[in-house]
Amino acid sequence: MKGIPYTTKWLDFTDVEPEIKKFGLPPNERGALKHTVPTIYDPNTRRAITEAFKINLYLEDQYPDTFSLLPKGTRALQAAFSPTFGKLLDTMLGSVVVSIYNEASERDKPHVRTTREAWFGMKLEDIPPQGERLEETVKLWEELLSDIGNWIDAGEPGALYLGGDAPVQADVDVVSVFLFLFRTAPKDHALLKSLENVSGGRWMKYLEAFSKWTA
Ligand SMILES: N[C@@H](CCC(=O)N[C@@H](CS)C(=O)NCC(=O)O)C(=O)O
């Protein structure tokens, strides 16, 4: 989105920790995992930076003339949005873990199973919500979507994004959760259907607006 040239090195889950450790980075400040992707290495400064938000701050500081996702004056409110992003992600995560496990390489499967079972405190196959738990999940998901939609509407008239007529980091957080869900959830999953149908399909338009970056 910032127009900075980059290449991606894709890693198996099993290789994430040992590969990231090679940069001599300290363990993550947040989350259950010590070393994670995304991590970047910037050959211009010979610096490695890990954790999404820190990477974003680094890129803002290092490349100030590029498109900004954290414009000055929006940072406090974007920080206030962060717990909503966490809830949105947590609400959908349980619905996709089995698909991720199924898609993982044979080499990765034990790692994916062990870490996810430890996080959720249950057997992998029991994690995806069903029945009453699924209904509660959909309700929470729709409440979060409704809050986010109302906040967008409370901005400039006709605004498409939380950032107004251009996306900010909070929008990237939201659309990333949607893409994660689309790419990993079973095609007929209730969360996907609700994303497609609530609020007159506004979230499909939102995804479409991002397609120039996400295609
Ligand atoms: N706090 C980190 C969390 C990143 C994270 O959880 N990354 C996951 C993939 S999205 C990961 O590297 N997982 C490796 C694993 O599951 O072993 C951040 O904000 O970047």
PDB file of C-alpha atoms and ligand atoms in Angstrom:
ATOM      1  CA  MET A   1       0.000   0.000   0.000  1.00  0.00           C
ATOM      2  CA  LYS A   2       2.975   2.296   0.569  1.00  0.00           C
ATOM      3  CA  GLY A   3       4.481   1.444  -2.812  1.00  0.00           C
ATOM      4  CA  ILE A   4       7.718   0.217  -1.235  1.00  0.00           C
ATOM      5  CA  PRO A   5       9.228  -2.630  -3.287  1.00  0.00           C
ATOM      6  CA  TYR A   6       9.390  -5.943  -1.433  1.00  0.00           C
ATOM      7  CA  THR A   7       9.729  -9.664  -1.895  1.00  0.00           C
ATOM      8  CA  THR A   8       7.995 -12.248   0.287  1.00  0.00           C
ATOM      9  CA  LYS A   9       9.693 -15.284   1.751  1.00  0.00           C
ATOM     10  CA  TRP A  10       6.991 -17.815   2.590  1.00  0.00           C
ATOM     11  CA  LEU A  11       7.682 -20.060   5.570  1.00  0.00           C
ATOM     12  CA  ASP A  12       6.206 -23.286   6.868  1.00  0.00           C
ATOM     13  CA  PHE A  13       4.779 -22.833  10.370  1.00  0.00           C
ATOM     14  CA  THR A  14       7.556 -25.063  11.685  1.00  0.00           C
ATOM     15  CA  ASP A  15      10.213 -22.737  10.277  1.00  0.00           C
ATOM     16  CA  VAL A  16       8.790 -19.453  11.563  1.00  0.00           C
ATOM     17  CA  GLU A  17      10.437 -19.419  14.987  1.00  0.00           C
ATOM     18  CA  PRO A  18      13.930 -20.641  13.914  1.00  0.00           C
ATOM     19  CA  GLU A  19      14.007 -18.361  10.834  1.00  0.00           C
ATOM     20  CA  ILE A  20      12.887 -15.243  12.705  1.00  0.00           C
ATOM     21  CA  LYS A  21      15.254 -15.986  15.587  1.00  0.00           C
ATOM     22  CA  LYS A  22      18.160 -15.758  13.116  1.00  0.00           C
ATOM     23  CA  PHE A  23      17.648 -11.982  12.975  1.00  0.00           C
ATOM     24  CA  GLY A  24      18.531 -11.812  16.678  1.00  0.00           C
ATOM     25  CA  LEU A  25      15.179 -10.223  17.483  1.00  0.00           C
ATOM     26  CA  PRO A  26      13.871 -10.241  21.048  1.00  0.00           C
ATOM     27  CA  PRO A  27      10.724 -12.305  21.702  1.00  0.00           C
ATOM     28  CA  ASN A  28       7.370 -10.669  20.915  1.00  0.00           C
ATOM     29  CA  GLU A  29       5.874  -8.296  23.427  1.00  0.00           C
ATOM     30  CA  ARG A  30       2.345  -9.482  22.674  1.00  0.00           C
ATOM     31  CA  GLY A  31       0.652 -12.793  21.968  1.00  0.00           C
ATOM     32  CA  ALA A  32       1.310 -16.430  22.780  1.00  0.00           C
ATOM     33  CA  LEU A  33       4.095 -16.985  20.236  1.00  0.00           C
ATOM     34  CA  LYS A  34       7.669 -15.798  20.769  1.00  0.00           C
ATOM     35  CA  HIS A  35       8.689 -15.320  17.139  1.00  0.00           C
ATOM     36  CA  THR A  36       6.176 -14.715  14.385  1.00  0.00           C
ATOM     37  CA  VAL A  37       5.429 -13.489  10.905  1.00  0.00           C
ATOM     38  CA  PRO A  38       5.049 -10.833   9.728  1.00  0.00           C
ATOM     39  CA  THR A  39       8.687  -9.888  10.140  1.00  0.00           C
ATOM     40  CA  ILE A  40      10.544  -7.655   7.700  1.00  0.00           C
ATOM     41  CA  TYR A  41      14.183  -7.152   6.828  1.00  0.00           C
ATOM     42  CA  ASP A  42      14.982  -3.771   5.308  1.00  0.00           C
ATOM     43  CA  PRO A  43      18.204  -3.951   3.267  1.00  0.00           C
ATOM     44  CA  ASN A  44      18.365  -0.120   3.144  1.00  0.00           C
ATOM     45  CA  THR A  45      18.902   0.119   6.890  1.00  0.00           C
ATOM     46  CA  ARG A  46      19.935  -3.519   7.521  1.00  0.00           C
ATOM     47  CA  ARG A  47      17.272  -3.704  10.192  1.00  0.00           C
ATOM     48  CA  ALA A  48      14.807  -6.487  10.990  1.00  0.00           C
ATOM     49  CA  ILE A  49      11.488  -5.583  12.583  1.00  0.00           C
ATOM     50  CA  THR A  50       8.885  -7.989  13.892  1.00  0.00           C
ATOM     51  CA  GLU A  51       5.201  -7.673  14.880  1.00  0.00           C
ATOM     52  CA  ALA A  52       2.695  -6.028  12.558  1.00  0.00           C
ATOM     53  CA  PHE A  53       2.177  -2.758  14.408  1.00  0.00           C
ATOM     54  CA  LYS A  54       5.882  -2.158  15.009  1.00  0.00           C
ATOM     55  CA  ILE A  55       6.581  -2.831  11.321  1.00  0.00           C
ATOM     56  CA  ASN A  56       3.959  -0.259  10.433  1.00  0.00           C
ATOM     57  CA  LEU A  57       5.469   2.370  12.757  1.00  0.00           C
ATOM     58  CA  TYR A  58       8.934   1.635  11.377  1.00  0.00           C
ATOM     59  CA  LEU A  59       7.792   2.043   7.771  1.00  0.00           C
ATOM     60  CA  GLU A  60       5.981   5.287   8.631  1.00  0.00           C
ATOM     61  CA  ASP A  61       9.128   6.722  10.204  1.00  0.00           C
ATOM     62  CA  GLN A  62      11.592   5.363   7.666  1.00  0.00           C
ATOM     63  CA  TYR A  63       9.548   6.182   4.549  1.00  0.00           C
ATOM     64  CA  PRO A  64       7.563   9.299   5.518  1.00  0.00           C
ATOM     65  CA  ASP A  65       6.811  10.317   1.926  1.00  0.00           C
ATOM     66  CA  THR A  66       4.785   7.174   1.169  1.00  0.00           C
ATOM     67  CA  PHE A  67       1.037   6.662   1.628  1.00  0.00           C
ATOM     68  CA  SER A  68       0.312   6.692   5.372  1.00  0.00           C
ATOM     69  CA  LEU A  69      -1.862   4.228   7.261  1.00  0.00           C
ATOM     70  CA  LEU A  70      -1.195   6.015  10.547  1.00  0.00           C
ATOM     71  CA  PRO A  71      -1.693   9.685   9.666  1.00  0.00           C
ATOM     72  CA  LYS A  72      -0.913  12.102  12.488  1.00  0.00           C
ATOM     73  CA  GLY A  73      -4.083  12.946  14.367  1.00  0.00           C
ATOM     74  CA  THR A  74      -5.602   9.492  13.850  1.00  0.00           C
ATOM     75  CA  ARG A  75      -3.217   7.434  15.989  1.00  0.00           C
ATOM     76  CA  ALA A  76      -5.030   7.795  19.325  1.00  0.00           C
ATOM     77  CA  LEU A  77      -8.367   6.747  17.842  1.00  0.00           C
ATOM     78  CA  GLN A  78      -6.719   3.923  15.920  1.00  0.00           C
ATOM     79  CA  ALA A  79      -5.207   2.680  19.186  1.00  0.00           C
ATOM     80  CA  ALA A  80      -8.714   2.818  20.659  1.00  0.00           C
ATOM     81  CA  PHE A  81      -9.893   0.625  17.783  1.00  0.00           C
ATOM     82  CA  SER A  82      -7.314  -2.066  18.487  1.00  0.00           C
ATOM     83  CA  PRO A  83      -9.414  -4.108  20.985  1.00  0.00           C
ATOM     84  CA  THR A  84     -12.235  -4.288  18.418  1.00  0.00           C
ATOM     85  CA  PHE A  85      -9.778  -5.716  15.905  1.00  0.00           C
ATOM     86  CA  GLY A  86      -8.718  -8.280  18.540  1.00  0.00           C
ATOM     87  CA  LYS A  87     -12.340  -9.282  19.162  1.00  0.00           C
ATOM     88  CA  LEU A  88     -13.105  -9.521  15.436  1.00  0.00           C
ATOM     89  CA  LEU A  89     -10.110 -11.803  14.899  1.00  0.00           C
ATOM     90  CA  ASP A  90     -10.820 -13.936  17.975  1.00  0.00           C
ATOM     91  CA  THR A  91     -14.464 -14.336  16.953  1.00  0.00           C
ATOM     92  CA  MET A  92     -13.587 -15.928  13.610  1.00  0.00           C
ATOM     93  CA  LEU A  93     -10.400 -17.801  14.508  1.00  0.00           C
ATOM     94  CA  GLY A  94     -12.070 -20.882  15.970  1.00  0.00           C
ATOM     95  CA  SER A  95     -14.043 -21.357  12.752  1.00  0.00           C
ATOM     96  CA  VAL A  96     -10.944 -21.639  10.577  1.00  0.00           C
ATOM     97  CA  VAL A  97      -8.402 -23.624  12.625  1.00  0.00           C
ATOM     98  CA  VAL A  98      -9.460 -27.006  11.274  1.00  0.00           C
ATOM     99  CA  SER A  99      -9.242 -25.745   7.666  1.00  0.00           C
ATOM    100  CA  ILE A 100      -5.772 -24.366   8.389  1.00  0.00           C
ATOM    101  CA  TYR A 101      -4.764 -27.701   9.882  1.00  0.00           C
ATOM    102  CA  ASN A 102      -6.125 -29.574   6.854  1.00  0.00           C
ATOM    103  CA  GLU A 103      -4.240 -27.290   4.445  1.00  0.00           C
ATOM    104  CA  ALA A 104      -0.998 -27.448   6.443  1.00  0.00           C
ATOM    105  CA  SER A 105       1.846 -29.631   5.187  1.00  0.00           C
ATOM    106  CA  GLU A 106       2.319 -33.027   6.861  1.00  0.00           C
ATOM    107  CA  ARG A 107       5.428 -31.557   8.449  1.00  0.00           C
ATOM    108  CA  ASP A 108       3.459 -28.642   9.920  1.00  0.00           C
ATOM    109  CA  LYS A 109       0.407 -30.554  11.118  1.00  0.00           C
ATOM    110  CA  PRO A 110       1.754 -31.564  14.580  1.00  0.00           C
ATOM    111  CA  HIS A 111       2.857 -27.949  15.267  1.00  0.00           C
ATOM    112  CA  VAL A 112      -0.504 -26.519  14.198  1.00  0.00           C
ATOM    113  CA  ARG A 113      -2.411 -29.064  16.282  1.00  0.00           C
ATOM    114  CA  THR A 114      -0.305 -28.665  19.447  1.00  0.00           C
ATOM    115  CA  THR A 115      -0.246 -24.844  19.462  1.00  0.00           C
ATOM    116  CA  ARG A 116      -3.934 -24.411  18.614  1.00  0.00           C
ATOM    117  CA  GLU A 117      -5.112 -27.054  21.088  1.00  0.00           C
ATOM    118  CA  ALA A 118      -3.090 -25.298  23.808  1.00  0.00           C
ATOM    119  CA  TRP A 119      -4.573 -21.863  22.954  1.00  0.00           C
ATOM    120  CA  PHE A 120      -8.160 -23.026  22.841  1.00  0.00           C
ATOM    121  CA  GLY A 121      -7.821 -25.598  25.623  1.00  0.00           C
ATOM    122  CA  MET A 122      -9.575 -28.304  23.646  1.00  0.00           C
ATOM    123  CA  LYS A 123      -9.089 -30.913  20.970  1.00  0.00           C
ATOM    124  CA  LEU A 124      -8.628 -29.353  17.507  1.00  0.00           C
ATOM    125  CA  GLU A 125     -11.742 -30.981  16.070  1.00  0.00           C
ATOM    126  CA  ASP A 126     -13.880 -29.489  18.895  1.00  0.00           C
ATOM    127  CA  ILE A 127     -12.687 -25.898  18.364  1.00  0.00           C
ATOM    128  CA  PRO A 128     -15.004 -24.770  15.495  1.00  0.00           C
ATOM    129  CA  PRO A 129     -18.199 -23.516  17.172  1.00  0.00           C
ATOM    130  CA  GLN A 130     -21.377 -25.382  16.368  1.00  0.00           C
ATOM    131  CA  GLY A 131     -25.020 -25.232  17.480  1.00  0.00           C
ATOM    132  CA  GLU A 132     -25.546 -22.736  20.287  1.00  0.00           C
ATOM    133  CA  ARG A 133     -21.868 -21.722  20.331  1.00  0.00           C
ATOM    134  CA  LEU A 134     -22.031 -20.942  16.608  1.00  0.00           C
ATOM    135  CA  GLU A 135     -25.178 -18.847  17.110  1.00  0.00           C
ATOM    136  CA  GLU A 136     -23.410 -16.854  19.823  1.00  0.00           C
ATOM    137  CA  THR A 137     -20.370 -16.437  17.594  1.00  0.00           C
ATOM    138  CA  VAL A 138     -22.468 -15.125  14.685  1.00  0.00           C
ATOM    139  CA  LYS A 139     -24.301 -12.736  17.040  1.00  0.00           C
ATOM    140  CA  LEU A 140     -21.034 -11.318  18.386  1.00  0.00           C
ATOM    141  CA  TRP A 141     -19.586 -11.100  14.852  1.00  0.00           C
ATOM    142  CA  GLU A 142     -22.627  -9.155  13.627  1.00  0.00           C
ATOM    143  CA  GLU A 143     -22.518  -6.824  16.634  1.00  0.00           C
ATOM    144  CA  LEU A 144     -18.875  -6.051  15.872  1.00  0.00           C
ATOM    145  CA  LEU A 145     -19.648  -5.483  12.174  1.00  0.00           C
ATOM    146  CA  SER A 146     -22.507  -3.208  13.136  1.00  0.00           C
ATOM    147  CA  ASP A 147     -20.261  -1.153  15.485  1.00  0.00           C
ATOM    148  CA  ILE A 148     -17.594  -0.786  12.812  1.00  0.00           C
ATOM    149  CA  GLY A 149     -20.190   0.132  10.172  1.00  0.00           C
ATOM    150  CA  ASN A 150     -21.675   2.765  12.502  1.00  0.00           C
ATOM    151  CA  TRP A 151     -18.243   4.253  13.142  1.00  0.00           C
ATOM    152  CA  ILE A 152     -17.565   4.504   9.400  1.00  0.00           C
ATOM    153  CA  ASP A 153     -20.955   6.210   8.950  1.00  0.00           C
ATOM    154  CA  ALA A 154     -20.199   8.608  11.797  1.00  0.00           C
ATOM    155  CA  GLY A 155     -17.210   9.878   9.801  1.00  0.00           C
ATOM    156  CA  GLU A 156     -17.485  11.923   6.624  1.00  0.00           C
ATOM    157  CA  PRO A 157     -20.775  11.556   4.713  1.00  0.00           C
ATOM    158  CA  GLY A 158     -20.532   8.676   2.243  1.00  0.00           C
ATOM    159  CA  ALA A 159     -17.197   7.556   3.715  1.00  0.00           C
ATOM    160  CA  LEU A 160     -16.154   4.067   2.747  1.00  0.00           C
ATOM    161  CA  TYR A 161     -13.444   3.531   5.335  1.00  0.00           C
ATOM    162  CA  LEU A 162     -12.806   4.186   9.016  1.00  0.00           C
ATOM    163  CA  GLY A 163     -10.160   6.523   7.599  1.00  0.00           C
ATOM    164  CA  GLY A 164     -12.805   8.411   5.558  1.00  0.00           C
ATOM    165  CA  ASP A 165     -12.108   8.356   1.821  1.00  0.00           C
ATOM    166  CA  ALA A 166      -8.750   6.569   2.246  1.00  0.00           C
ATOM    167  CA  PRO A 167      -8.030   3.517   4.382  1.00  0.00           C
ATOM    168  CA  VAL A 168      -6.020   3.636   7.607  1.00  0.00           C
ATOM    169  CA  GLN A 169      -4.420   0.812   9.574  1.00  0.00           C
ATOM    170  CA  ALA A 170      -7.705   0.049  11.367  1.00  0.00           C
ATOM    171  CA  ASP A 171      -9.293  -0.614   7.940  1.00  0.00           C
ATOM    172  CA  VAL A 172      -6.403  -2.892   6.997  1.00  0.00           C
ATOM    173  CA  ASP A 173      -6.984  -4.793  10.246  1.00  0.00           C
ATOM    174  CA  VAL A 174     -10.668  -5.245   9.422  1.00  0.00           C
ATOM    175  CA  VAL A 175     -10.173  -6.270   5.804  1.00  0.00           C
ATOM    176  CA  SER A 176      -7.398  -8.683   6.818  1.00  0.00           C
ATOM    177  CA  VAL A 177      -9.811 -10.529   9.090  1.00  0.00           C
ATOM    178  CA  PHE A 178     -12.355 -10.699   6.242  1.00  0.00           C
ATOM    179  CA  LEU A 179      -9.747 -12.031   3.801  1.00  0.00           C
ATOM    180  CA  PHE A 180      -8.503 -14.535   6.362  1.00  0.00           C
ATOM    181  CA  LEU A 181     -12.070 -15.778   6.755  1.00  0.00           C
ATOM    182  CA  PHE A 182     -12.729 -15.921   2.987  1.00  0.00           C
ATOM    183  CA  ARG A 183      -9.525 -17.792   2.289  1.00  0.00           C
ATOM    184  CA  THR A 184      -9.787 -20.351   5.072  1.00  0.00           C
ATOM    185  CA  ALA A 185     -13.387 -20.889   6.264  1.00  0.00           C
ATOM    186  CA  PRO A 186     -15.600 -23.587   4.753  1.00  0.00           C
ATOM    187  CA  LYS A 187     -17.420 -21.927   1.794  1.00  0.00           C
ATOM    188  CA  ASP A 188     -20.884 -22.158   3.377  1.00  0.00           C
ATOM    189  CA  HIS A 189     -19.821 -20.999   6.839  1.00  0.00           C
ATOM    190  CA  ALA A 190     -22.363 -18.888   8.757  1.00  0.00           C
ATOM    191  CA  LEU A 191     -19.810 -16.110   9.381  1.00  0.00           C
ATOM    192  CA  LEU A 192     -19.147 -15.797   5.652  1.00  0.00           C
ATOM    193  CA  LYS A 193     -22.863 -15.690   4.868  1.00  0.00           C
ATOM    194  CA  SER A 194     -23.390 -12.992   7.438  1.00  0.00           C
ATOM    195  CA  LEU A 195     -20.452 -10.991   6.059  1.00  0.00           C
ATOM    196  CA  GLU A 196     -22.007 -11.195   2.607  1.00  0.00           C
ATOM    197  CA  ASN A 197     -25.528 -10.302   3.695  1.00  0.00           C
ATOM    198  CA  VAL A 198     -25.541  -7.873   6.622  1.00  0.00           C
ATOM    199  CA  SER A 199     -26.008  -4.110   6.081  1.00  0.00           C
ATOM    200  CA  GLY A 200     -27.061  -4.443   2.439  1.00  0.00           C
ATOM    201  CA  GLY A 201     -23.757  -6.066   1.466  1.00  0.00           C
ATOM    202  CA  ARG A 202     -21.620  -3.097   2.579  1.00  0.00           C
ATOM    203  CA  TRP A 203     -18.722  -5.396   3.517  1.00  0.00           C
ATOM    204  CA  MET A 204     -18.560  -6.844   0.020  1.00  0.00           C
ATOM    205  CA  LYS A 205     -18.205  -3.270  -1.286  1.00  0.00           C
ATOM    206  CA  TYR A 206     -15.523  -2.692   1.344  1.00  0.00           C
ATOM    207  CA  LEU A 207     -13.613  -5.774   0.176  1.00  0.00           C
ATOM    208  CA  GLU A 208     -14.058  -4.680  -3.437  1.00  0.00           C
ATOM    209  CA  ALA A 209     -12.632  -1.251  -2.590  1.00  0.00           C
ATOM    210  CA  PHE A 210      -9.526  -2.988  -1.266  1.00  0.00           C
ATOM    211  CA  SER A 211      -9.134  -5.250  -4.278  1.00  0.00           C
ATOM    212  CA  LYS A 212      -6.495  -3.028  -5.895  1.00  0.00           C
ATOM    213  CA  TRP A 213      -4.216  -3.900  -2.958  1.00  0.00           C
ATOM    214  CA  THR A 214      -5.416  -7.390  -2.092  1.00  0.00           C
ATOM    215  CA  ALA A 215      -5.899  -9.034  -5.507  1.00  0.00           C
TER     216      ALA A 215
HETATM  217  N1  LIG B   1       1.981 -10.141  17.769  1.00  0.00           N
HETATM  218  C1  LIG B   1       2.258 -10.612  16.413  1.00  0.00           C
HETATM  219  C2  LIG B   1       1.383 -11.798  16.125  1.00  0.00           C
HETATM  220  C3  LIG B   1       1.640 -12.389  14.763  1.00  0.00           C
HETATM  221  C4  LIG B   1       1.192 -13.817  14.636  1.00  0.00           C
HETATM  222  O1  LIG B   1       0.452 -14.339  15.477  1.00  0.00           O
HETATM  223  N2  LIG B   1       1.657 -14.474  13.561  1.00  0.00           N
HETATM  224  C5  LIG B   1       1.302 -15.844  13.295  1.00  0.00           C
HETATM  225  C6  LIG B   1       0.724 -15.982  11.894  1.00  0.00           C
HETATM  226  S1  LIG B   1      -0.453 -14.752  11.519  1.00  0.00           S
HETATM  227  C7  LIG B   1       2.542 -16.724  13.313  1.00  0.00           C
HETATM  228  O2  LIG B   1       3.635 -16.275  13.020  1.00  0.00           O
HETATM  229  N3  LIG B   1       2.354 -17.980  13.649  1.00  0.00           N
HETATM  230  C8  LIG B   1       3.406 -18.943  13.715  1.00  0.00           C
HETATM  231  C9  LIG B   1       2.944 -20.203  14.385  1.00  0.00           C
HETATM  232  O3  LIG B   1       1.740 -20.419  14.506  1.00  0.00           O
HETATM  233  O4  LIG B   1       3.813 -20.941  14.794  1.00  0.00           O
HETATM  234  C10 LIG B   1       2.032  -9.460  15.416  1.00  0.00           C
HETATM  235  O5  LIG B   1       1.303  -8.519  15.761  1.00  0.00           O
HETATM  236  O6  LIG B   1       2.583  -9.470  14.325  1.00  0.00           O
END
